[in-house]
XYZ file of C-alpha atoms in Angstrom:
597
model
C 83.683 142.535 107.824
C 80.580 144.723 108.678
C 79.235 145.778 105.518
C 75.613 144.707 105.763
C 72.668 146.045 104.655
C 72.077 148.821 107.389
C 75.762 150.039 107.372
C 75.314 150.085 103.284
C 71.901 152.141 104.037
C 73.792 154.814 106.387
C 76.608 155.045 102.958
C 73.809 155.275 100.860
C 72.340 158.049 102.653
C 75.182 160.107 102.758
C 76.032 159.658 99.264
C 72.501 160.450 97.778
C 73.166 163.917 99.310
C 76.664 164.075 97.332
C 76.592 162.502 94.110
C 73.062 163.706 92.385
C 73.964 166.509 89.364
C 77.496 165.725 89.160
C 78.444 164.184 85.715
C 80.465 161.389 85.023
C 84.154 162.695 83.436
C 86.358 159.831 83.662
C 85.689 156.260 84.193
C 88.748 153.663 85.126
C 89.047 150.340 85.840
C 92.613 150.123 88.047
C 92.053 146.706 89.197
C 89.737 143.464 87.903
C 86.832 143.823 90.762
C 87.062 148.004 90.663
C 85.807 150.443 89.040
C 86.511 154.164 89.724
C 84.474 156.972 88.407
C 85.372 160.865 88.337
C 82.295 162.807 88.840
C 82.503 166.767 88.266
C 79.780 169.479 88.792
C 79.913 173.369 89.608
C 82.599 174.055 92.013
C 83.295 169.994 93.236
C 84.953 166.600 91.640
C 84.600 163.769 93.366
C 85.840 159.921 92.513
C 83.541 157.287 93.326
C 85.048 154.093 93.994
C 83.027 150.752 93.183
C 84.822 147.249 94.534
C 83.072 143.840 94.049
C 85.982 142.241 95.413
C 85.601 139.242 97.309
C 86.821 140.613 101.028
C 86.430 144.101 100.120
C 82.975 144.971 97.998
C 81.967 148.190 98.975
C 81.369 151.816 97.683
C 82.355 154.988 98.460
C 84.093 158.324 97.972
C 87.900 158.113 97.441
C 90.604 160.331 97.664
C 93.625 157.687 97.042
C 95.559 157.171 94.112
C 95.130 154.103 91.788
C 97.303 152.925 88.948
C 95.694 151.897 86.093
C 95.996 149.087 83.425
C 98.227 149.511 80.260
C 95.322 149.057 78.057
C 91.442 149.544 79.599
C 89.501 146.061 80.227
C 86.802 145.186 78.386
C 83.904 146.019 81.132
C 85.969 149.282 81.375
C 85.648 150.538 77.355
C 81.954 149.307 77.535
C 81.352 151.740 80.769
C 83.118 154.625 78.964
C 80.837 153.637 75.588
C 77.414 154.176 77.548
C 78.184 156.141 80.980
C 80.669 158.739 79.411
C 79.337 161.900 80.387
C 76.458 160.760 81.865
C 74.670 162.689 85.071
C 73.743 161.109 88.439
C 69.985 161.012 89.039
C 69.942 159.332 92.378
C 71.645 157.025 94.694
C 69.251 154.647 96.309
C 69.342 151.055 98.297
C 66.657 147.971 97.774
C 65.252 148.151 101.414
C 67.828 146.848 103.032
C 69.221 144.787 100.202
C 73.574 144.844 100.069
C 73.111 146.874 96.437
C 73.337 149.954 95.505
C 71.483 151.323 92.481
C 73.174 154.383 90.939
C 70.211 155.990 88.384
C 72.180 158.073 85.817
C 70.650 160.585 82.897
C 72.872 159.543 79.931
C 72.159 160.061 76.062
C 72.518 156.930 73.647
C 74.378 156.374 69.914
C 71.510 158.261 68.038
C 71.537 161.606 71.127
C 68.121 160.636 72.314
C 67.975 161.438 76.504
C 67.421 158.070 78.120
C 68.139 156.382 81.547
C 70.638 153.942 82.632
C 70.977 152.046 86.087
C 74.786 150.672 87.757
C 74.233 148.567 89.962
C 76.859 147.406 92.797
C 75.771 144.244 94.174
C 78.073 144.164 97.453
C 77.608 140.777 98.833
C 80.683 138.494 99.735
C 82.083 136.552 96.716
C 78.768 136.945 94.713
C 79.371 140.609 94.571
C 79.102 141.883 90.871
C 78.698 145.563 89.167
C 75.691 145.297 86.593
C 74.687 147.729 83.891
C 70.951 148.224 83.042
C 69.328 150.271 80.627
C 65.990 151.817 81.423
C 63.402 148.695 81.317
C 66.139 146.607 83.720
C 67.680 144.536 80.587
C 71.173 143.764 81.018
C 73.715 145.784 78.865
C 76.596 143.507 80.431
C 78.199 143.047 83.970
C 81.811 142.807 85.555
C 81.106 138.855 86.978
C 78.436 136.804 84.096
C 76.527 134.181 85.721
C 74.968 131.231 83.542
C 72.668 128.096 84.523
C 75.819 126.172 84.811
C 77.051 128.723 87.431
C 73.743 129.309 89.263
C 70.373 127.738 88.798
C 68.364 130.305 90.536
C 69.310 133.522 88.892
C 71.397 133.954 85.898
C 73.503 137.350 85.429
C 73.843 137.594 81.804
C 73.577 140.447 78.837
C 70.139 140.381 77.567
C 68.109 139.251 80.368
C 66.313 141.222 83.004
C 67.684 142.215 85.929
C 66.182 141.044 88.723
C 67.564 141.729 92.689
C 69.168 138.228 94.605
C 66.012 136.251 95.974
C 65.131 137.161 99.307
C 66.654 135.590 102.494
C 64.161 133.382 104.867
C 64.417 136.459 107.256
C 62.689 138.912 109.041
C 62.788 142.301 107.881
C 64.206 144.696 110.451
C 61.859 147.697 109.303
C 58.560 145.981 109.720
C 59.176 144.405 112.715
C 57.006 144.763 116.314
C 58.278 144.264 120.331
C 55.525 142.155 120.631
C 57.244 139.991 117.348
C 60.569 139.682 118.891
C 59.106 138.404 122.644
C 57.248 135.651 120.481
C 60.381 134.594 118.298
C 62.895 134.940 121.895
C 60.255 132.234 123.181
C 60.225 129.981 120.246
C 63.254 130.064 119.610
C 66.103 127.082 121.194
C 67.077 127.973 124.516
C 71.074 126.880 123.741
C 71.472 128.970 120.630
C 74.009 132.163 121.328
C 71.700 135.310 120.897
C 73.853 136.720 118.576
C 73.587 134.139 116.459
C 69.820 134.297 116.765
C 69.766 137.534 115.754
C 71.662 137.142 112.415
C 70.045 133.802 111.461
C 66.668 135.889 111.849
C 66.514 139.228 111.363
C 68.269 140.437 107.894
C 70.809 142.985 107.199
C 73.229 142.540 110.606
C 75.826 141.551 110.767
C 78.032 139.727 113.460
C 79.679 142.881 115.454
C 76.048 144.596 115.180
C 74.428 141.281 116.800
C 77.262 140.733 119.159
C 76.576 144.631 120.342
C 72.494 144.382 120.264
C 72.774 141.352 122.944
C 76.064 142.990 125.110
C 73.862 146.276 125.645
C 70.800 143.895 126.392
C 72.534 142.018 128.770
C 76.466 143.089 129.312
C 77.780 140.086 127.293
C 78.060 138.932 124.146
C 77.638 135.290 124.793
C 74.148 135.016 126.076
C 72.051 132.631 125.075
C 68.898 132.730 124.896
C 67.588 130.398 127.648
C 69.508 132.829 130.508
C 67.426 135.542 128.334
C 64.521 134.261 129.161
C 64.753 133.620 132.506
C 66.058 137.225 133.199
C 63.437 139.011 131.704
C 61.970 137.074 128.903
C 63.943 138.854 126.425
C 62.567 142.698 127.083
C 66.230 144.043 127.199
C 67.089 142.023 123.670
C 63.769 142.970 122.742
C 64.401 146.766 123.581
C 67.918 146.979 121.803
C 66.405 145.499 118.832
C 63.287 148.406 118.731
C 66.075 151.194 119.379
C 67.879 149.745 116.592
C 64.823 150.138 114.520
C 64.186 153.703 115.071
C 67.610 154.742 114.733
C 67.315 153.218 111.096
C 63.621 154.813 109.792
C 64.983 158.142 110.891
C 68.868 157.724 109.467
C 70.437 157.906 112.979
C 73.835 156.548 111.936
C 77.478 157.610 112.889
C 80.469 156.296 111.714
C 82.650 154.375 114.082
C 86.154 153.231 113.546
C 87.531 150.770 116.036
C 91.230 150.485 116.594
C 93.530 148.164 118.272
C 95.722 149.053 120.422
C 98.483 149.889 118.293
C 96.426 151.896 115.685
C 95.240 149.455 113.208
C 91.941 149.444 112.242
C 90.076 146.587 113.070
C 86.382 146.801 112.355
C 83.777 149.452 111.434
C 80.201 150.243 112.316
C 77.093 152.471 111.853
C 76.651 152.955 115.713
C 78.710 153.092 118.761
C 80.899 149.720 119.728
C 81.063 149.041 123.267
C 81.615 145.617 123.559
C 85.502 145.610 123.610
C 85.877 148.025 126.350
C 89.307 149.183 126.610
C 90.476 146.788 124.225
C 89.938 148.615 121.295
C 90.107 152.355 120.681
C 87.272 154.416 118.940
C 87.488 156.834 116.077
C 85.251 158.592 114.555
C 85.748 159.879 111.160
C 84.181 162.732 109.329
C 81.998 160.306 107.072
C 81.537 157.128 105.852
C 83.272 157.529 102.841
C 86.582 158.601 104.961
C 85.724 155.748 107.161
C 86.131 153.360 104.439
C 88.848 154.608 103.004
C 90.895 154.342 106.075
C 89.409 150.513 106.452
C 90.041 149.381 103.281
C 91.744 151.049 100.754
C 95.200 152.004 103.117
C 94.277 148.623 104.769
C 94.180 146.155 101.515
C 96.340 148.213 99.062
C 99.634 146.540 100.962
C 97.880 143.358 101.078
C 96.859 143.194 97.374
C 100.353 144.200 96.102
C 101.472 140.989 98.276
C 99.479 138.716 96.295
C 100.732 140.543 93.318
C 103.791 140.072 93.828
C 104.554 136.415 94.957
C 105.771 135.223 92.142
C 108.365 137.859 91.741
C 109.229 137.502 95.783
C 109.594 133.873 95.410
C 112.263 134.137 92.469
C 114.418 136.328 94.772
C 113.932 134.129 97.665
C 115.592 131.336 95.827
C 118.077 132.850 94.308
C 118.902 134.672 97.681
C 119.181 131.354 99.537
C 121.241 129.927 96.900
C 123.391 132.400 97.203
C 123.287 132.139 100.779
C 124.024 128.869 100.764
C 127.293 129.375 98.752
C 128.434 131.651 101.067
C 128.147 128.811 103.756
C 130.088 126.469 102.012
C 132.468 128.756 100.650
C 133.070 129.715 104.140
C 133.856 126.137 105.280
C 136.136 125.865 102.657
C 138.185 129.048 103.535
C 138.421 127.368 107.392
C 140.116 124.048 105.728
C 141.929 126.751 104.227
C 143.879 127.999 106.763
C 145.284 125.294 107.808
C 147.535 124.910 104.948
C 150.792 125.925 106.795
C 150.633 122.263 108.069
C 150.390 120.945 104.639
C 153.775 122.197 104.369
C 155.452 121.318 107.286
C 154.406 117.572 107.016
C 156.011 117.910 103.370
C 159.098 119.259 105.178
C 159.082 116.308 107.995
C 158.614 113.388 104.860
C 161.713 115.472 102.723
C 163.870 114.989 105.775
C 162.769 111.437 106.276
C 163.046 110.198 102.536
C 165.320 107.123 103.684
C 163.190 106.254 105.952
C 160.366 106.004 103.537
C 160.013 101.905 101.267
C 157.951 101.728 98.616
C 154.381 100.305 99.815
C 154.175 102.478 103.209
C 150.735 103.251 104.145
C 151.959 105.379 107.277
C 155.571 107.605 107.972
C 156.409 107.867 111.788
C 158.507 110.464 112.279
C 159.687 113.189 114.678
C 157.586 116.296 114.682
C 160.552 118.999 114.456
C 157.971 121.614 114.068
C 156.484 120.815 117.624
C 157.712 122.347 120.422
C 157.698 118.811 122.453
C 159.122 117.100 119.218
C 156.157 114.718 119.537
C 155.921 111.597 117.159
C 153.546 112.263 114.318
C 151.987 109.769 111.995
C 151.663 111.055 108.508
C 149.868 109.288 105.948
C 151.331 107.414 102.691
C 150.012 107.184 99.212
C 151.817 103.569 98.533
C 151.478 103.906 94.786
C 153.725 106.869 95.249
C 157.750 107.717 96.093
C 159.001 109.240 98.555
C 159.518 112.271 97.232
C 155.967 111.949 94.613
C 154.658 111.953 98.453
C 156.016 115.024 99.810
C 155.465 116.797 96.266
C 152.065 116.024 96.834
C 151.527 117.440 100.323
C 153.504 120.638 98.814
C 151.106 120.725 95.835
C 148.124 120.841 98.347
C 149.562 123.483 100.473
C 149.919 125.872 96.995
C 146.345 124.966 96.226
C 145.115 125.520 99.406
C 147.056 129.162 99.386
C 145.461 129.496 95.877
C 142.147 128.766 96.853
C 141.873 131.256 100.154
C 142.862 134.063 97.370
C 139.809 133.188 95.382
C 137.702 132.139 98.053
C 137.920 135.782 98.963
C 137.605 137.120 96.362
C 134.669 135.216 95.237
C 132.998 135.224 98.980
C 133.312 139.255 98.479
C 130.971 138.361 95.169
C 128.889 137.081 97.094
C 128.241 139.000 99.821
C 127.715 141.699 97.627
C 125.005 139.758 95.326
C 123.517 138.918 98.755
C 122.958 142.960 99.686
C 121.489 143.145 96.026
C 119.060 140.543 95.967
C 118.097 142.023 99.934
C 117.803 145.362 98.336
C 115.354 143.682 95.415
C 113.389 142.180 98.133
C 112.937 145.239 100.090
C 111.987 147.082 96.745
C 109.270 144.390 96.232
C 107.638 145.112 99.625
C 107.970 148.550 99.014
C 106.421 148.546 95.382
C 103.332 150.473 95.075
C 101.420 149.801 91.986
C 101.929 147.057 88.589
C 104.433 149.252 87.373
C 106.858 149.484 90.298
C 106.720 145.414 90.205
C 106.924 145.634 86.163
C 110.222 147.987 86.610
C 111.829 145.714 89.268
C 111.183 142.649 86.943
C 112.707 144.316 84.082
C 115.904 144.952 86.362
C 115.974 141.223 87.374
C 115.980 140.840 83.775
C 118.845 142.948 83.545
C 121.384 141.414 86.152
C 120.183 137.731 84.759
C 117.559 136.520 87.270
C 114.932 136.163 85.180
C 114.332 135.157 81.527
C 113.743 138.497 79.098
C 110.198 138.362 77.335
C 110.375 136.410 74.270
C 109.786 138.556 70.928
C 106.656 138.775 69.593
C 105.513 136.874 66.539
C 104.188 138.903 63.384
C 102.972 136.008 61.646
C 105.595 137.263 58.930
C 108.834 134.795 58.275
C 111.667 136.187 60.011
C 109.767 139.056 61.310
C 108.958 139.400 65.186
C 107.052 142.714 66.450
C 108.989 145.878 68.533
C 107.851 145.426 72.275
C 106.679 148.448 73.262
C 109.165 150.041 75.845
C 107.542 151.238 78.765
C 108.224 154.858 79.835
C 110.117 155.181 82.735
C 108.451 156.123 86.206
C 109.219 158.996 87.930
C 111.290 159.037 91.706
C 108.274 159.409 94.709
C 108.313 163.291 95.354
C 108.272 165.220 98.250
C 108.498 168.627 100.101
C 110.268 169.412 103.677
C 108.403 171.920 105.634
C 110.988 174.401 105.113
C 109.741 174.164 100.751
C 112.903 171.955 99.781
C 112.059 169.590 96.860
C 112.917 165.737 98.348
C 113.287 163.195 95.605
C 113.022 159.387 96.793
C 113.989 156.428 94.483
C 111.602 153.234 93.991
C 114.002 150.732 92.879
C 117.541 149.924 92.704
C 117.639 151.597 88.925
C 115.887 154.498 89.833
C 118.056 154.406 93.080
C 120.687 154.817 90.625
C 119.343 156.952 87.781
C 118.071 159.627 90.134
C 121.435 159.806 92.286
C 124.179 160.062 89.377
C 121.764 161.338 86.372
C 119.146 163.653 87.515
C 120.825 164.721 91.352
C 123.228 167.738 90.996
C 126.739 167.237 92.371
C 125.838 169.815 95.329
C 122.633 168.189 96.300
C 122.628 165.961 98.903
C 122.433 162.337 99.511
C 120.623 160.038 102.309
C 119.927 156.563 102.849
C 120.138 153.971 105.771
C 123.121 152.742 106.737
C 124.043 149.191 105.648
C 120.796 148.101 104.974
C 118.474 148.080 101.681
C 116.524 150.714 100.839
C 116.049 154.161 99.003
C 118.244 156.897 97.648
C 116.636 159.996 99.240
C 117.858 163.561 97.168
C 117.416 166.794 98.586
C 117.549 169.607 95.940
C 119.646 172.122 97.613
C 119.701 174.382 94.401
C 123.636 174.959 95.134
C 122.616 176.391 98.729
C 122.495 174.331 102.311
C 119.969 172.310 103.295
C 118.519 173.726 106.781
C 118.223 171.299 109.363
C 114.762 170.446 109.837
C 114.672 169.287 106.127
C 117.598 166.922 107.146
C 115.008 165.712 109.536
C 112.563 165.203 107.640
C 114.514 163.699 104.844
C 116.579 160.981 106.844
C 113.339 160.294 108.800
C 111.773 159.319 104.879
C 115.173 157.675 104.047
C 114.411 155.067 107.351
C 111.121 154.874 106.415
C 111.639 153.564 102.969
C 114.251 151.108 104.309
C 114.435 147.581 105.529
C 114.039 149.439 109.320
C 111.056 151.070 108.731
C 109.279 149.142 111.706
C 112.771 149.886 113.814
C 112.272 152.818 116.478
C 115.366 154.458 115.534
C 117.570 154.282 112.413
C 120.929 155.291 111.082
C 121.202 157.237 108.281
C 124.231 158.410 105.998
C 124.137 161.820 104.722
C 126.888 163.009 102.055
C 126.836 165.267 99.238
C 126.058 163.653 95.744
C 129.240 164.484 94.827
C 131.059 162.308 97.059
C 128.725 159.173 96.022
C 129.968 156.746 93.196
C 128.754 153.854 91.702
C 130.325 150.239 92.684
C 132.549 149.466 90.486
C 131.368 146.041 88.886
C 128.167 146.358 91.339
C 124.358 145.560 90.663
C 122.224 148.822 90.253
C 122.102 150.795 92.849
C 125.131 149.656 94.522
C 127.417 152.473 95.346
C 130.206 153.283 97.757
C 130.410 157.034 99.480
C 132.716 159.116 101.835
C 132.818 162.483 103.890
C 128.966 161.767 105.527
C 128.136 162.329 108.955
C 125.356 160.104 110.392
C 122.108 161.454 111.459
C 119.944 159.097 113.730
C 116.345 158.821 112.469
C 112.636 157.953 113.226
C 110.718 156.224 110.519
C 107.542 157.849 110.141
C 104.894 156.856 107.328
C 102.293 159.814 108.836
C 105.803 162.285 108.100
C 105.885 160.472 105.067
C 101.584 161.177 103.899
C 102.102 164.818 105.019
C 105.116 165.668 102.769
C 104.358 163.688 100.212
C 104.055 165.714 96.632
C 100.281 166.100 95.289
């Protein structure tokens, strides 16, 4: 991704007009490699988000919501001990370093004004957040880096703090025309320009490079031998010196590219033309909105993902187990059916009995139940009678009839455990934070699919400690255009608290027709719902479904009333009558726009 040193400049320089003289009011840490800090000052509260992450270090100004740890890391309480309430000085870059040095005005343990420095050291997997006080010695960091870690430069409470060493690269600010002609020419005629550029000028990255050498030239594979023979390298040359200039006097813009079906794709400090028409180009209202639409929409789905693979995979296989039952329980109904000629053949040996010596493998013997009276062969047990023989094909005709009774039966189990553990899945993709997941293991520990925590020792004989029970989350909450309260249900158990607990009996009920997802509630307050809200709601009922990529969806509508829990289902599970359908679009911008604040 594009965050180099020049993009980080143009953030930089938007956020050193922002952030100085607001004070720091709340500092979080929702996730290991972030930190989030509320800054308020007269009239304006921003959050500042700070990610080291490995595929997503950056920092900028957020407006999304984060959920937080039950209990505050360790980097976290140290942050609150010497930032809390401390006010931003200035926001400033190393020349064109991928850091970001946030000077705050803070007061220590004994109320004496001092100076602190964060640091946000956004580069790749050695990203890091550092804390400084005001001589540059180390107060601690979020990543600690010893000798056995890195020889070079150790990251580590107590020592000074000194910036990554340099790279063995030009430095973009400094440089002349007449510098770039002489590199073009000394440089290997096969190498790729682009990959010239990045190997010697620092702070570019690959989409920059790859757009410096299409506007030279029209393409972005040139290489540098063609260069010279069209021109020398004047064009590259040329791009490189406008580049330049656009940086020293803080020419940036902030450029979104799209693909085709609106996700977002890359990001830049300048215009993109290399794609042509295959990419669209947005252009947001800063860089902090910029990167919020890259990263935090685009990696919050992706990081909940990871999160929750272990919890996916335990479905999984007890959904194809269960599956897999089905199957077999299936092929046994078949052999089932054919029972009816279980009997007759224990009809055709009863009417043959004198027929039958002791020792016969095999009875031929007319077929009276055929309509050609065909000669049938029906096999023997020789240990048997004659009449042990036909008891026995009788006794497998009643088991057979016994068995399609509970193969029903049990196959109508399963079908229904199927639809749960479907419904758990969908809930998983659809969880939004640790404590959706933490909600929808506690149900799996419910119905039996996974083990329940074990107690926790006291260290006292016969004593184990009270887990803490964790407060139960509230429905996702929403309002139709027309001011109607919309209630939507995370999980299968809030599915089912919210629609026969906290729903009144004359508010009504939505959700997509036979396939997983939400209970959607509109509070009606006794009255009629109009129909836009119907709309809006069974357009938020397909979206939080198993359809939501589907163009159009089916979705029940019934009053709560007429809605009843399975009986002997899994949560959530219900059965429902007197609904009309409504078709449905899934829309997640419908969704944004409604959604509660």
């Amino acid at each position: 991704m594009p965050l180099d040193a020049v993009f980080l400049k143009a953030m930089v320089s938007e956020l050193a007009c922002q952030l100085p003289g607001l004070k720091i009011d709340k500092i979080q840490q929702p996730e290991r490699d972030q930190v989030l800090l509320t800054l308020r000052g007269p009239g304006a509260t921003e959050r500042l988000l700070i990610s080291a992450g490995t595929g997503d270090a950056r920092v900028h100004l957020t407006d999304a919501s984060f959920e937080n740890p039950a209990s505050p890391p360790m980097f976290c309480m140290l942050l609150r001990k010497h930032l809390g309430g401390a006010r931003i000085k200035s926001v400033t870059q190393p020349t064109l370093e991928r850091a970001v040095d946030l000077t705050l005005e803070c007061v220590d343990a004994l109320g004496e004004p001092g100076e602190k420095h964060l640091v946000a050291e956004l580069m790749g997997r050695y990203s890091n957040i550092i804390l400084t006080d005001s001589d540059g010695r180390i107060i601690d960091c979020l990543r600690r880096v010893d000798t056995t870690m890195s020889e070079r430069r150790q990251v580590l409470p107590g020592l000074f703090y000194h910036l990554p060493p340099p790279q063995d690269k030009r430095d973009l600010l400094s440089v002349k025309r007449e510098d770039v002609l002489s590199l073009i020419s000394q440089a290997s005629s096969d190498k790729a320009a682009d990959k010239w550029l990045i190997d010697t000028f620092a702070g570019l990255s690959p989409l920059v490079a790859r757009e410096l050498t299409s506007c030279a030239y029209g393409d972005t594979d040139s290489r540098l031998g063609y260069i010279l023979t069209q021109d020398g390298g004047e064009a590259l040359a040329m791009s490189i010196m406008t580049l330049t200039e656009d940086i020293r006097d803080s020419r940036f813009e902030p450029v979104l590219l799209l693909k085709p079906e609106g996700k977002p794709f890359d990001f830049s400090f300048m215009a993109i033309r290399q794609y042509g028409d295959a990419m669209r180009t947005e252009r947001p209202e800063s860089f902090s909105a910029l990167l919020e639409t890259f990263y935090t929409r685009r990696f919050s789905s992706e990081r909940m993902r990871q999160r929750s693979l272990m919890l996916t995979k335990m479905v999984r296989i007890a959904h194809d187990r269960v599956k897999r039952k089905l199957e077999f329980q299936r092929m046994d109904l078949d052999k089932s059916k054919d029972r009816e000629r279980l009997r007759e053949l224990g009809d055709i040996i009863t009417a043959n009995l004198h027929r039958i010596e002791k020792g016969m493998t095999v009875l031929k013997a007319e077929d009276f139940y055929s309509e050609t009276g065909d000669e049938v062969e029906i096999r023997l047990d020789p240990k048997l009678t004659p009449q042990q023989n036909a008891g026995k094909y009788y006794k497998d005709y009643t088991k057979a009839k016994t068995a399609e009774n509970m193969l029903q039966e049990q196959m109508a189990l399963g079908e229904r455990e199927l639809a749960y553990l479907k419904s758990v899945l969908e809930e998983i993709a659809r969880a939004e934070g640790e404590r959706d997941l933490a909600e929808i293991r506690q149900e799996l520990a419910q119905t039996g699919y996974v083990r329940q925590p074990a107690p926790v020792k006291t260290g006292r004989p016969g004593k184990t400690a009270k887990r803490m029970k964790q407060p139960e989350s509230s429905p996702m909450r929403f309002v139709s255009s027309m001011g109607l309260d919309i209630a939507v249900g995370r999980n299968n158990v809030q599915n089912e608290r919210l629609t026969h607990r906290e729903a009144f009996k004359t508010d009504i009920w939505l959700h997509a027709q036979k396939i997983p997802g939400s209970h959607v509630i509109i509070s009606t307050n006794g009255g009629d719902a109009d129909d836009q809200t119907l709309e809006e709601a069974a357009s938020l009922a397909a979206w939080f479904s198993q359809a939501r990529e589907s163009g159009k969806v089916p979705v029940d509508t019934s009053l709560v009333k007429y809605v009843k829990k399975m009986p002997g289902g899994r949560p959530g599970m219900v059965t429902y009558t007197d609904y009309k359908t409504i078709i449905a679009a899934p829309s997640e911008a419908l969704a944004e726009k409604l959604r509660k604040k």
